[in-house]
Amino acid sequence: MSNQFANLVVGDASAQNPLPILKGTIGPDAVDVRALLDKQGLLTFDPGFRSTASCQSAITYIDGDKGQLLYRGYPIEQLAAQCNFDEVAHLLMHGELPNAEELASFQQDLRDHNLLHDQVLSFYRGFRRDAHPMAVMVGVVGALSAFYQDSQDYNRDADQQKAAIRLVAKMPAIAAASFTYSAGRPIRHPDNSLDYASNFLQMMFGKPNEPYIVDPVLAKAIELIMILHADHEQNASTSTVRMAASSGANPFACLSAGIATLWGPAHGGANEAVLLMLEEIGSPERIPDVVKRAKDKNDPFRLMGFGHRVYKNYDPRAAIIRDTTLNVLSHLGMENSPLMATALELERIALSDEYFIKKKLYPNVDFYSGILLRAMGFPSRMFTAVFAVARTVGWVSHWLELKQEGHGIDRPRQLYTGPTPRQLER
Ligand code: CMC
């Protein structure tokens, strides 16, 4: 807390109602309104939480105007260029990059916990083959709450750490199985001779009748996607995980709630929606019509992959993914990809259009990731599932932070607009 106060004037302009101002390490200060209801009988009104810090957190920082993203203080560009996913996961979960010994132990933990219980595999058969992978993941991750009865004292640090590792270790297998099941192929187990990202690829694309050979360029690209999506402070899915966790709910159930929230097209579902949009546009000549529709107030259509609640500048993740996409397309001999040509032209036209400039709408992380994933062989229905695998690290980091600070239950209030008291007359 600082020794500064904000003054709230209610009624008489001379009234003094000092509210403490809280200071973070960087970013906007926060007016502490916790005592407002008790002292003034007033609530704050902020639907959508545009001006509300719902918690304090030391994990991730975003400066939306600068287009800056930091994990535990490190710029995302440096982490993406110099670290592997396991190091970034350790950084987010434990606060520091690991030394060689810590990294080896963390990786061993991930390997020790990456298998799915045989009974979990039988859940898949209860789903329709055409079920969306995110629907399957919501179900399977929630169902894991019924396992691990011997380590469910989540007030104990050891049980918290074990649940966190289990979630990060198993999520690639859970996501990959939701795809292989829908494709009618046998579910593949992790291969402990491979790293986290390569393992995900082999579980997704490996076939029972031939060895899977990891393409290092593709493995690097999926690892990059995982690093870039690993955390993003109090977004809708992370806030959901935190709110569910505030009641003391089982961590697997909390993560299931996060996956359900991520699925929406305004959040993680956007990468799938971007690709559908680009396919619908078909060729660069049709872009002006689409941009016109996006600007039309009477048309609900929005340019998918554009705009962000926090970034009012180029999303730093989008720039990295655009370059990686160009690299992977060239590696695969797909440099003439019509989807990429359409996306680049759409970006060019939108960024020079008054509407997008004025509203500060820039490409977000989802704008190019769908093209990249498609080129690597992921079906569009798996795009958000890949995002969920990557974001699991962020969700568990926030879950650990919340458990460790002993947070009480979240309970927002409301501005009631329903009927005043009335009598039932019969
Ligand atoms: N295309 C056209 N107009 C847009 C767009 C867009 N993509 N995004 C925002 N606007 C307009 C919107 O119509 C509104 O105009 P006006 O002020 O005239 O009513 C203004 O910009 C502000 O929009 P908003 O909905 O109040 O902004 P928000 O901060 O609440 O929404 C958003 C952020 C990401 C939901 C929104 O930009 C959007 O729907 N984008 C498309 C979906 C998308 O790409 N989502 C992925 C988000 S990044 C990944 C993640 O974090 O999960």
Short mmCIF file of C-alpha atoms and ligand atoms in Angstrom, two decimals:
data_model
loop_
_atom_site.label_atom_id
_atom_site.label_comp_id
_atom_site.label_asym_id
_atom_site.label_seq_id
_atom_site.Cartn_x
_atom_site.Cartn_y
_atom_site.Cartn_z
CA MET A 1 0.00 0.00 0.00
CA SER A 2 1.20 3.58 -0.63
CA ASN A 3 0.49 6.59 1.56
CA GLN A 4 -1.66 8.04 -1.22
CA PHE A 5 -5.44 8.11 -1.17
CA ALA A 6 -8.19 8.69 -3.70
CA ASN A 7 -11.03 10.82 -2.43
CA LEU A 8 -14.55 9.66 -3.11
CA VAL A 9 -17.11 12.42 -2.93
CA VAL A 10 -20.63 11.22 -2.22
CA GLY A 11 -23.42 13.78 -1.86
CA ASP A 12 -21.95 16.84 -0.18
CA ALA A 13 -18.90 17.96 -2.19
CA SER A 14 -16.99 18.65 1.01
CA ALA A 15 -17.34 15.05 2.23
CA GLN A 16 -14.00 13.30 2.65
CA ASN A 17 -13.96 9.57 2.05
CA PRO A 18 -10.34 8.66 1.56
CA LEU A 19 -9.73 5.36 -0.19
CA PRO A 20 -6.22 3.86 -0.01
CA ILE A 21 -4.23 3.49 -3.24
CA LEU A 22 -2.38 0.22 -3.71
CA LYS A 23 0.83 0.16 -5.71
CA GLY A 24 2.02 -2.74 -7.82
CA THR A 25 5.61 -3.05 -9.04
CA ILE A 26 4.63 -1.72 -12.49
CA GLY A 27 1.31 -0.83 -14.13
CA PRO A 28 -1.63 1.22 -12.91
CA ASP A 29 -2.16 1.69 -9.18
CA ALA A 30 -5.43 0.37 -7.74
CA VAL A 31 -7.95 2.13 -5.53
CA ASP A 32 -8.72 -0.16 -2.61
CA VAL A 33 -12.51 -0.21 -2.39
CA ARG A 34 -12.80 -3.20 -0.05
CA ALA A 35 -14.23 -1.12 2.79
CA LEU A 36 -16.59 0.86 0.56
CA LEU A 37 -19.72 -1.17 1.21
CA ASP A 38 -19.23 -1.28 4.98
CA LYS A 39 -18.27 2.39 5.32
CA GLN A 40 -20.34 4.05 2.59
CA GLY A 41 -23.01 1.47 1.76
CA LEU A 42 -21.83 1.67 -1.86
CA LEU A 43 -20.75 -0.88 -4.44
CA THR A 44 -18.49 -0.25 -7.44
CA PHE A 45 -20.04 -1.07 -10.83
CA ASP A 46 -17.71 -2.54 -13.46
CA PRO A 47 -19.38 -5.22 -15.59
CA GLY A 48 -16.75 -7.00 -17.67
CA PHE A 49 -14.11 -5.93 -15.10
CA ARG A 50 -12.63 -3.28 -17.43
CA SER A 51 -11.29 -1.23 -14.51
CA THR A 52 -11.12 -3.87 -11.81
CA ALA A 53 -8.09 -5.68 -10.43
CA SER A 54 -9.76 -8.87 -9.21
CA CYS A 55 -6.68 -10.05 -7.33
CA GLN A 56 -3.00 -9.34 -6.90
CA SER A 57 -0.64 -11.57 -8.86
CA ALA A 58 3.12 -11.81 -9.44
CA ILE A 59 3.03 -14.07 -12.51
CA THR A 60 2.40 -12.14 -15.73
CA TYR A 61 2.34 -8.46 -16.67
CA ILE A 62 0.86 -6.92 -19.81
CA ASP A 63 1.25 -3.33 -20.93
CA GLY A 64 -1.46 -3.17 -23.59
CA ASP A 65 -0.45 0.26 -24.90
CA LYS A 66 3.17 -0.71 -25.39
CA GLY A 67 2.34 -4.23 -26.63
CA GLN A 68 4.50 -5.69 -23.86
CA LEU A 69 4.10 -9.12 -22.24
CA LEU A 70 6.30 -10.27 -19.35
CA TYR A 71 6.35 -13.66 -17.61
CA ARG A 72 7.77 -13.15 -14.11
CA GLY A 73 9.44 -9.99 -15.46
CA TYR A 74 11.05 -11.53 -18.58
CA PRO A 75 9.92 -10.23 -22.01
CA ILE A 76 8.05 -12.86 -24.02
CA GLU A 77 10.33 -12.23 -27.01
CA GLN A 78 13.41 -13.30 -24.99
CA LEU A 79 11.72 -16.36 -23.52
CA ALA A 80 10.46 -17.42 -26.95
CA ALA A 81 13.91 -17.05 -28.50
CA GLN A 82 16.06 -18.52 -25.71
CA CYS A 83 14.06 -20.98 -23.60
CA ASN A 84 12.32 -24.28 -24.04
CA PHE A 85 8.79 -24.91 -22.85
CA ASP A 86 9.81 -26.80 -19.70
CA GLU A 87 11.92 -23.86 -18.53
CA VAL A 88 9.07 -21.42 -19.15
CA ALA A 89 6.63 -23.72 -17.35
CA HIS A 90 8.98 -23.86 -14.35
CA LEU A 91 9.34 -20.08 -14.44
CA LEU A 92 5.58 -19.53 -14.40
CA MET A 93 4.83 -22.17 -11.78
CA HIS A 94 7.75 -21.53 -9.44
CA GLY A 95 8.76 -17.92 -10.09
CA GLU A 96 12.29 -18.47 -11.47
CA LEU A 97 13.93 -20.12 -14.45
CA PRO A 98 15.34 -23.47 -13.31
CA ASN A 99 19.04 -24.24 -12.97
CA ALA A 100 20.21 -27.47 -14.65
CA GLU A 101 19.37 -29.62 -11.63
CA GLU A 102 15.95 -28.06 -11.09
CA LEU A 103 15.16 -28.45 -14.78
CA ALA A 104 16.13 -32.12 -14.77
CA SER A 105 13.96 -32.77 -11.72
CA PHE A 106 11.01 -30.82 -13.19
CA GLN A 107 11.27 -32.75 -16.47
CA GLN A 108 11.43 -36.02 -14.55
CA ASP A 109 8.25 -35.05 -12.69
CA LEU A 110 6.53 -34.33 -16.01
CA ARG A 111 7.63 -37.70 -17.38
CA ASP A 112 6.53 -39.51 -14.21
CA HIS A 113 3.00 -38.12 -14.46
CA ASN A 114 2.23 -37.98 -18.17
CA LEU A 115 0.36 -41.30 -18.49
CA LEU A 116 -3.41 -41.46 -18.42
CA HIS A 117 -5.02 -44.00 -16.11
CA ASP A 118 -6.52 -46.84 -18.12
CA GLN A 119 -9.98 -46.01 -16.76
CA VAL A 120 -9.62 -42.48 -18.08
CA LEU A 121 -9.12 -43.93 -21.55
CA SER A 122 -12.46 -45.69 -21.26
CA PHE A 123 -14.22 -42.32 -20.77
CA TYR A 124 -13.44 -41.44 -24.36
CA ARG A 125 -15.60 -44.27 -25.64
CA GLY A 126 -18.61 -42.62 -23.99
CA PHE A 127 -18.32 -39.62 -26.30
CA ARG A 128 -19.66 -39.44 -29.84
CA ARG A 129 -16.87 -39.66 -32.41
CA ASP A 130 -17.90 -36.27 -33.80
CA ALA A 131 -17.77 -34.52 -30.41
CA HIS A 132 -15.74 -31.31 -30.37
CA PRO A 133 -12.33 -31.95 -28.75
CA MET A 134 -12.96 -29.11 -26.29
CA ALA A 135 -16.21 -30.77 -25.16
CA VAL A 136 -14.28 -34.00 -24.61
CA MET A 137 -11.52 -32.16 -22.72
CA VAL A 138 -14.01 -30.41 -20.43
CA GLY A 139 -15.43 -33.83 -19.56
CA VAL A 140 -12.20 -35.80 -19.21
CA VAL A 141 -10.31 -33.16 -17.19
CA GLY A 142 -13.32 -32.72 -14.88
CA ALA A 143 -13.51 -36.50 -14.48
CA LEU A 144 -9.92 -36.59 -13.22
CA SER A 145 -11.34 -35.07 -10.00
CA ALA A 146 -12.52 -38.61 -9.22
CA PHE A 147 -8.91 -39.92 -9.21
CA TYR A 148 -5.93 -39.45 -6.87
CA GLN A 149 -7.93 -39.88 -3.67
CA ASP A 150 -4.68 -40.33 -1.75
CA SER A 151 -3.37 -36.83 -2.52
CA GLN A 152 -6.41 -34.59 -2.35
CA ASP A 153 -5.55 -32.50 0.67
CA TYR A 154 -5.13 -29.39 -1.40
CA ASN A 155 -4.20 -27.25 1.57
CA ARG A 156 -0.94 -29.25 1.69
CA ASP A 157 1.89 -27.95 -0.48
CA ALA A 158 2.89 -31.47 -1.58
CA ASP A 159 -0.62 -32.27 -2.85
CA GLN A 160 -0.87 -28.88 -4.59
CA GLN A 161 2.43 -29.45 -6.40
CA LYS A 162 1.42 -32.96 -7.42
CA ALA A 163 -1.93 -31.85 -8.85
CA ALA A 164 -0.21 -29.02 -10.74
CA ILE A 165 2.38 -31.35 -12.28
CA ARG A 166 -0.25 -33.96 -13.12
CA LEU A 167 -2.32 -31.40 -14.98
CA VAL A 168 0.59 -30.03 -17.02
CA ALA A 169 2.01 -33.51 -17.69
CA LYS A 170 -1.25 -35.14 -18.78
CA MET A 171 -2.89 -32.36 -20.78
CA PRO A 172 -1.10 -33.14 -24.10
CA ALA A 173 -2.20 -36.77 -23.85
CA ILE A 174 -5.78 -35.73 -22.99
CA ALA A 175 -5.95 -33.33 -25.95
CA ALA A 176 -4.30 -35.73 -28.40
CA ALA A 177 -6.64 -38.56 -27.35
CA SER A 178 -9.66 -36.35 -27.98
CA PHE A 179 -8.42 -36.08 -31.58
CA THR A 180 -7.29 -39.66 -32.21
CA TYR A 181 -10.56 -40.96 -30.77
CA SER A 182 -12.54 -38.79 -33.20
CA ALA A 183 -10.32 -39.98 -36.06
CA GLY A 184 -10.96 -43.63 -35.13
CA ARG A 185 -7.30 -44.26 -34.37
CA PRO A 186 -5.93 -45.97 -31.24
CA ILE A 187 -5.02 -43.59 -28.44
CA ARG A 188 -1.23 -43.20 -28.18
CA HIS A 189 0.76 -43.04 -24.97
CA PRO A 190 3.54 -40.54 -24.25
CA ASP A 191 7.07 -41.55 -25.23
CA ASN A 192 9.50 -40.54 -22.50
CA SER A 193 12.41 -40.32 -24.91
CA LEU A 194 10.79 -37.20 -26.43
CA ASP A 195 10.46 -33.67 -25.09
CA TYR A 196 7.08 -32.20 -24.13
CA ALA A 197 6.31 -30.58 -27.50
CA SER A 198 7.55 -33.49 -29.67
CA ASN A 199 5.60 -35.88 -27.50
CA PHE A 200 2.42 -33.95 -28.17
CA LEU A 201 3.08 -34.21 -31.92
CA GLN A 202 3.71 -37.96 -31.78
CA MET A 203 0.53 -38.54 -29.74
CA MET A 204 -1.45 -36.46 -32.23
CA PHE A 205 -0.06 -37.72 -35.50
CA GLY A 206 1.75 -41.02 -34.85
CA LYS A 207 0.20 -44.10 -36.43
CA PRO A 208 0.28 -47.62 -34.98
CA ASN A 209 1.71 -49.09 -38.18
CA GLU A 210 4.76 -46.89 -38.65
CA PRO A 211 7.36 -45.09 -36.51
CA TYR A 212 6.79 -41.40 -35.91
CA ILE A 213 9.71 -39.23 -36.94
CA VAL A 214 9.76 -35.85 -35.25
CA ASP A 215 10.33 -32.91 -37.60
CA PRO A 216 12.47 -30.51 -35.51
CA VAL A 217 11.09 -27.43 -37.29
CA LEU A 218 7.51 -28.44 -36.46
CA ALA A 219 8.46 -29.43 -32.91
CA LYS A 220 10.06 -26.00 -32.41
CA ALA A 221 6.94 -24.32 -33.81
CA ILE A 222 4.54 -26.14 -31.48
CA GLU A 223 6.86 -25.42 -28.55
CA LEU A 224 6.78 -21.75 -29.48
CA ILE A 225 2.97 -21.79 -29.63
CA MET A 226 2.98 -23.32 -26.15
CA ILE A 227 5.36 -20.71 -24.75
CA LEU A 228 3.41 -17.82 -26.27
CA HIS A 229 0.05 -19.07 -24.99
CA ALA A 230 1.26 -20.24 -21.58
CA ASP A 231 -0.16 -17.36 -19.55
CA HIS A 232 -1.90 -14.04 -20.05
CA GLU A 233 -2.79 -12.72 -16.58
CA GLN A 234 -6.47 -12.38 -15.60
CA ASN A 235 -8.14 -13.39 -18.88
CA ALA A 236 -11.61 -14.97 -18.80
CA SER A 237 -10.48 -18.61 -18.44
CA THR A 238 -7.80 -17.88 -15.83
CA SER A 239 -10.22 -15.75 -13.83
CA THR A 240 -12.69 -18.63 -14.04
CA VAL A 241 -10.09 -21.07 -12.71
CA ARG A 242 -9.26 -18.66 -9.88
CA MET A 243 -12.90 -18.09 -9.01
CA ALA A 244 -13.68 -21.82 -9.00
CA ALA A 245 -10.57 -22.44 -6.90
CA SER A 246 -11.57 -19.73 -4.40
CA SER A 247 -14.32 -22.05 -3.11
CA GLY A 248 -11.72 -24.75 -2.46
CA ALA A 249 -12.94 -26.80 -5.44
CA ASN A 250 -10.92 -29.73 -6.78
CA PRO A 251 -8.13 -28.46 -9.12
CA PHE A 252 -9.12 -30.79 -11.96
CA ALA A 253 -12.69 -29.43 -11.78
CA CYS A 254 -11.31 -25.87 -11.71
CA LEU A 255 -9.24 -26.53 -14.85
CA SER A 256 -12.27 -28.07 -16.53
CA ALA A 257 -14.12 -24.78 -15.90
CA GLY A 258 -11.18 -22.91 -17.41
CA ILE A 259 -11.24 -25.12 -20.52
CA ALA A 260 -14.98 -24.50 -20.92
CA THR A 261 -14.40 -20.75 -20.77
CA LEU A 262 -11.48 -20.85 -23.18
CA TRP A 263 -13.65 -22.57 -25.78
CA GLY A 264 -15.71 -19.43 -26.53
CA PRO A 265 -15.05 -17.65 -29.86
CA ALA A 266 -14.28 -14.35 -28.09
CA HIS A 267 -11.44 -16.13 -26.23
CA GLY A 268 -9.49 -19.25 -27.29
CA GLY A 269 -12.05 -20.30 -29.89
CA ALA A 270 -10.99 -17.35 -32.04
CA ASN A 271 -8.12 -19.20 -33.77
CA GLU A 272 -10.61 -21.71 -35.19
CA ALA A 273 -12.94 -18.84 -36.15
CA VAL A 274 -10.07 -16.99 -37.91
CA LEU A 275 -9.36 -19.93 -40.15
CA LEU A 276 -13.03 -20.38 -41.03
CA MET A 277 -13.16 -16.66 -41.84
CA LEU A 278 -10.03 -16.79 -44.03
CA GLU A 279 -11.38 -19.83 -45.87
CA GLU A 280 -14.66 -18.05 -46.42
CA ILE A 281 -12.86 -14.97 -47.77
CA GLY A 282 -11.03 -17.30 -50.14
CA SER A 283 -8.88 -14.77 -51.97
CA PRO A 284 -7.41 -11.30 -51.29
CA GLU A 285 -9.82 -9.58 -53.76
CA ARG A 286 -12.74 -10.23 -51.43
CA ILE A 287 -11.08 -8.53 -48.44
CA PRO A 288 -12.57 -5.02 -48.95
CA ASP A 289 -16.10 -6.47 -48.63
CA VAL A 290 -15.19 -8.26 -45.43
CA VAL A 291 -13.58 -5.15 -43.94
CA LYS A 292 -16.72 -3.20 -44.86
CA ARG A 293 -18.86 -5.74 -43.02
CA ALA A 294 -16.61 -5.61 -39.95
CA LYS A 295 -17.08 -1.83 -39.79
CA ASP A 296 -20.85 -1.95 -40.23
CA LYS A 297 -22.55 -1.25 -36.88
CA ASN A 298 -25.67 -3.14 -38.02
CA ASP A 299 -23.71 -6.28 -38.87
CA PRO A 300 -22.61 -8.46 -35.93
CA PHE A 301 -19.62 -9.72 -37.97
CA ARG A 302 -16.18 -8.96 -36.52
CA LEU A 303 -12.76 -9.55 -37.98
CA MET A 304 -11.72 -12.62 -36.04
CA GLY A 305 -8.17 -12.48 -34.72
CA PHE A 306 -8.36 -8.70 -34.45
CA GLY A 307 -8.72 -6.61 -31.32
CA HIS A 308 -7.98 -7.35 -27.72
CA ARG A 309 -9.37 -6.25 -24.38
CA VAL A 310 -5.90 -5.31 -23.12
CA TYR A 311 -3.63 -4.79 -26.16
CA LYS A 312 -4.20 -1.47 -27.83
CA ASN A 313 -1.08 -2.07 -29.91
CA TYR A 314 0.32 -5.02 -31.88
CA ASP A 315 0.06 -8.17 -29.75
CA PRO A 316 3.75 -9.18 -29.32
CA ARG A 317 2.75 -12.84 -29.63
CA ALA A 318 1.11 -12.24 -33.01
CA ALA A 319 4.34 -10.83 -34.46
CA ILE A 320 6.31 -13.92 -33.36
CA ILE A 321 3.66 -16.32 -34.65
CA ARG A 322 3.51 -14.52 -38.01
CA ASP A 323 7.26 -14.98 -38.49
CA THR A 324 7.12 -18.62 -37.37
CA THR A 325 4.23 -19.28 -39.74
CA LEU A 326 6.20 -17.90 -42.67
CA ASN A 327 9.17 -20.06 -41.65
CA VAL A 328 7.11 -23.26 -41.30
CA LEU A 329 5.24 -22.65 -44.57
CA SER A 330 8.57 -22.28 -46.34
CA HIS A 331 9.96 -25.41 -44.61
CA LEU A 332 6.93 -27.37 -45.82
CA GLY A 333 7.13 -25.97 -49.36
CA MET A 334 3.85 -24.06 -48.83
CA GLU A 335 5.16 -20.53 -49.32
CA ASN A 336 2.30 -19.83 -51.75
CA SER A 337 -0.38 -20.65 -49.20
CA PRO A 338 -3.53 -18.74 -50.24
CA LEU A 339 -4.62 -18.58 -46.59
CA MET A 340 -1.39 -16.80 -45.62
CA ALA A 341 -1.63 -14.45 -48.60
CA THR A 342 -5.18 -13.56 -47.57
CA ALA A 343 -4.18 -13.07 -43.92
CA LEU A 344 -1.22 -10.82 -44.76
CA GLU A 345 -3.32 -8.73 -47.10
CA LEU A 346 -6.17 -8.52 -44.58
CA GLU A 347 -3.72 -7.31 -41.95
CA ARG A 348 -2.27 -4.74 -44.36
CA ILE A 349 -5.67 -3.36 -45.36
CA ALA A 350 -7.10 -3.33 -41.82
CA LEU A 351 -4.05 -1.63 -40.33
CA SER A 352 -4.31 1.20 -42.83
CA ASP A 353 -8.07 1.63 -42.33
CA GLU A 354 -9.27 4.58 -40.22
CA TYR A 355 -11.80 2.41 -38.29
CA PHE A 356 -9.17 -0.07 -37.07
CA ILE A 357 -6.59 2.64 -36.41
CA LYS A 358 -9.01 4.73 -34.35
CA LYS A 359 -10.25 1.79 -32.31
CA LYS A 360 -6.68 0.46 -31.93
CA LEU A 361 -7.58 -2.94 -33.34
CA TYR A 362 -4.47 -4.97 -34.20
CA PRO A 363 -3.95 -8.67 -34.99
CA ASN A 364 -3.98 -10.74 -31.82
CA VAL A 365 -2.27 -14.06 -31.04
CA ASP A 366 -5.00 -16.00 -32.83
CA PHE A 367 -4.71 -14.27 -36.18
CA TYR A 368 -1.84 -16.37 -37.56
CA SER A 369 -1.82 -19.35 -35.20
CA GLY A 370 -4.61 -21.14 -37.10
CA ILE A 371 -2.69 -20.98 -40.39
CA LEU A 372 0.39 -22.33 -38.64
CA LEU A 373 -1.50 -25.17 -36.96
CA ARG A 374 -3.30 -26.06 -40.18
CA ALA A 375 0.01 -26.23 -42.07
CA MET A 376 1.35 -28.57 -39.38
CA GLY A 377 -1.61 -30.90 -39.90
CA PHE A 378 -3.87 -29.93 -36.99
CA PRO A 379 -7.55 -29.99 -37.92
CA SER A 380 -9.25 -26.67 -37.09
CA ARG A 381 -11.33 -28.27 -34.33
CA MET A 382 -8.07 -28.98 -32.47
CA PHE A 383 -6.82 -25.39 -32.51
CA THR A 384 -8.42 -24.37 -29.22
CA ALA A 385 -7.40 -27.70 -27.69
CA VAL A 386 -3.76 -26.82 -28.47
CA PHE A 387 -4.33 -23.47 -26.77
CA ALA A 388 -5.76 -25.34 -23.75
CA VAL A 389 -2.67 -27.57 -23.53
CA ALA A 390 -0.44 -24.49 -23.54
CA ARG A 391 -2.58 -22.44 -21.12
CA THR A 392 -2.68 -25.28 -18.57
CA VAL A 393 0.65 -24.03 -17.20
CA GLY A 394 -0.80 -20.57 -16.66
CA TRP A 395 -3.97 -21.93 -15.06
CA VAL A 396 -2.06 -24.11 -12.60
CA SER A 397 0.37 -21.27 -11.82
CA HIS A 398 -2.57 -19.06 -10.86
CA TRP A 399 -4.15 -21.93 -8.94
CA LEU A 400 -0.91 -22.44 -6.99
CA GLU A 401 -0.58 -18.71 -6.33
CA LEU A 402 -4.14 -18.52 -5.05
CA LYS A 403 -3.74 -21.59 -2.82
CA GLN A 404 -0.45 -20.33 -1.44
CA GLU A 405 -1.81 -16.91 -0.50
CA GLY A 406 -4.81 -18.44 1.29
CA HIS A 407 -7.41 -16.55 -0.73
CA GLY A 408 -11.02 -16.57 0.57
CA ILE A 409 -14.06 -17.28 -1.60
CA ASP A 410 -14.79 -14.83 -4.43
CA ARG A 411 -18.23 -13.30 -4.18
CA PRO A 412 -18.97 -10.37 -6.51
CA ARG A 413 -22.06 -8.26 -5.82
CA GLN A 414 -24.52 -6.80 -8.30
CA LEU A 415 -26.53 -3.72 -9.12
CA TYR A 416 -29.98 -5.18 -8.69
CA THR A 417 -32.48 -4.04 -11.36
CA GLY A 418 -35.35 -6.50 -10.75
CA PRO A 419 -38.73 -5.94 -9.13
CA THR A 420 -38.91 -4.30 -5.69
CA PRO A 421 -40.55 -6.44 -2.96
CA ARG A 422 -44.14 -7.39 -3.82
CA GLN A 423 -46.72 -9.76 -2.37
CA LEU A 424 -48.00 -12.87 -4.00
CA GLU A 425 -51.74 -12.32 -4.35
CA ARG A 426 -53.78 -15.40 -5.15
N1 CMC B 1 -13.71 -6.38 -35.71
C1 CMC B 1 -14.42 -5.26 -35.85
N2 CMC B 1 -14.71 -4.40 -34.83
C2 CMC B 1 -14.22 -4.71 -33.63
C3 CMC B 1 -13.46 -5.87 -33.41
C4 CMC B 1 -13.20 -6.72 -34.50
N3 CMC B 1 -12.50 -7.83 -34.34
N4 CMC B 1 -13.12 -5.92 -32.10
C5 CMC B 1 -13.65 -4.84 -31.52
N5 CMC B 1 -14.31 -4.11 -32.44
C6 CMC B 1 -14.99 -2.84 -32.22
C7 CMC B 1 -16.33 -3.06 -31.52
O1 CMC B 1 -17.38 -3.23 -32.45
C8 CMC B 1 -16.46 -1.81 -30.70
O2 CMC B 1 -16.91 -0.78 -31.54
P1 CMC B 1 -17.85 0.42 -30.94
O3 CMC B 1 -17.01 1.09 -29.89
O4 CMC B 1 -18.13 1.28 -32.12
O5 CMC B 1 -19.06 -0.25 -30.38
C9 CMC B 1 -15.02 -1.50 -30.29
O6 CMC B 1 -14.21 -2.10 -31.31
C10 CMC B 1 -14.64 -2.06 -28.94
O7 CMC B 1 -15.06 -3.42 -28.90
P2 CMC B 1 -15.31 -4.22 -27.56
O8 CMC B 1 -16.06 -5.47 -27.86
O9 CMC B 1 -15.87 -3.30 -26.53
O10 CMC B 1 -13.83 -4.57 -27.15
P3 CMC B 1 -13.42 -5.63 -26.11
O11 CMC B 1 -12.15 -5.13 -25.56
O12 CMC B 1 -14.50 -5.91 -25.15
O13 CMC B 1 -13.28 -6.94 -26.99
C11 CMC B 1 -12.44 -8.77 -28.16
C12 CMC B 1 -12.10 -7.61 -27.21
C13 CMC B 1 -11.17 -9.63 -28.33
C14 CMC B 1 -13.54 -9.65 -27.55
C15 CMC B 1 -12.89 -8.18 -29.52
O14 CMC B 1 -11.90 -7.36 -30.07
C16 CMC B 1 -13.28 -9.28 -30.49
O15 CMC B 1 -14.43 -9.75 -30.47
N6 CMC B 1 -12.33 -9.71 -31.39
C17 CMC B 1 -12.58 -10.80 -32.29
C18 CMC B 1 -12.44 -12.12 -31.56
C19 CMC B 1 -10.99 -12.45 -31.24
O16 CMC B 1 -10.12 -12.31 -32.08
N7 CMC B 1 -10.77 -12.92 -30.01
C20 CMC B 1 -9.43 -13.36 -29.58
C21 CMC B 1 -8.93 -12.55 -28.44
S1 CMC B 1 -7.20 -12.81 -28.13
C22 CMC B 1 -7.10 -14.41 -27.53
C23 CMC B 1 -7.52 -14.54 -26.14
O17 CMC B 1 -7.17 -13.71 -25.29
O18 CMC B 1 -8.18 -15.55 -25.83
#
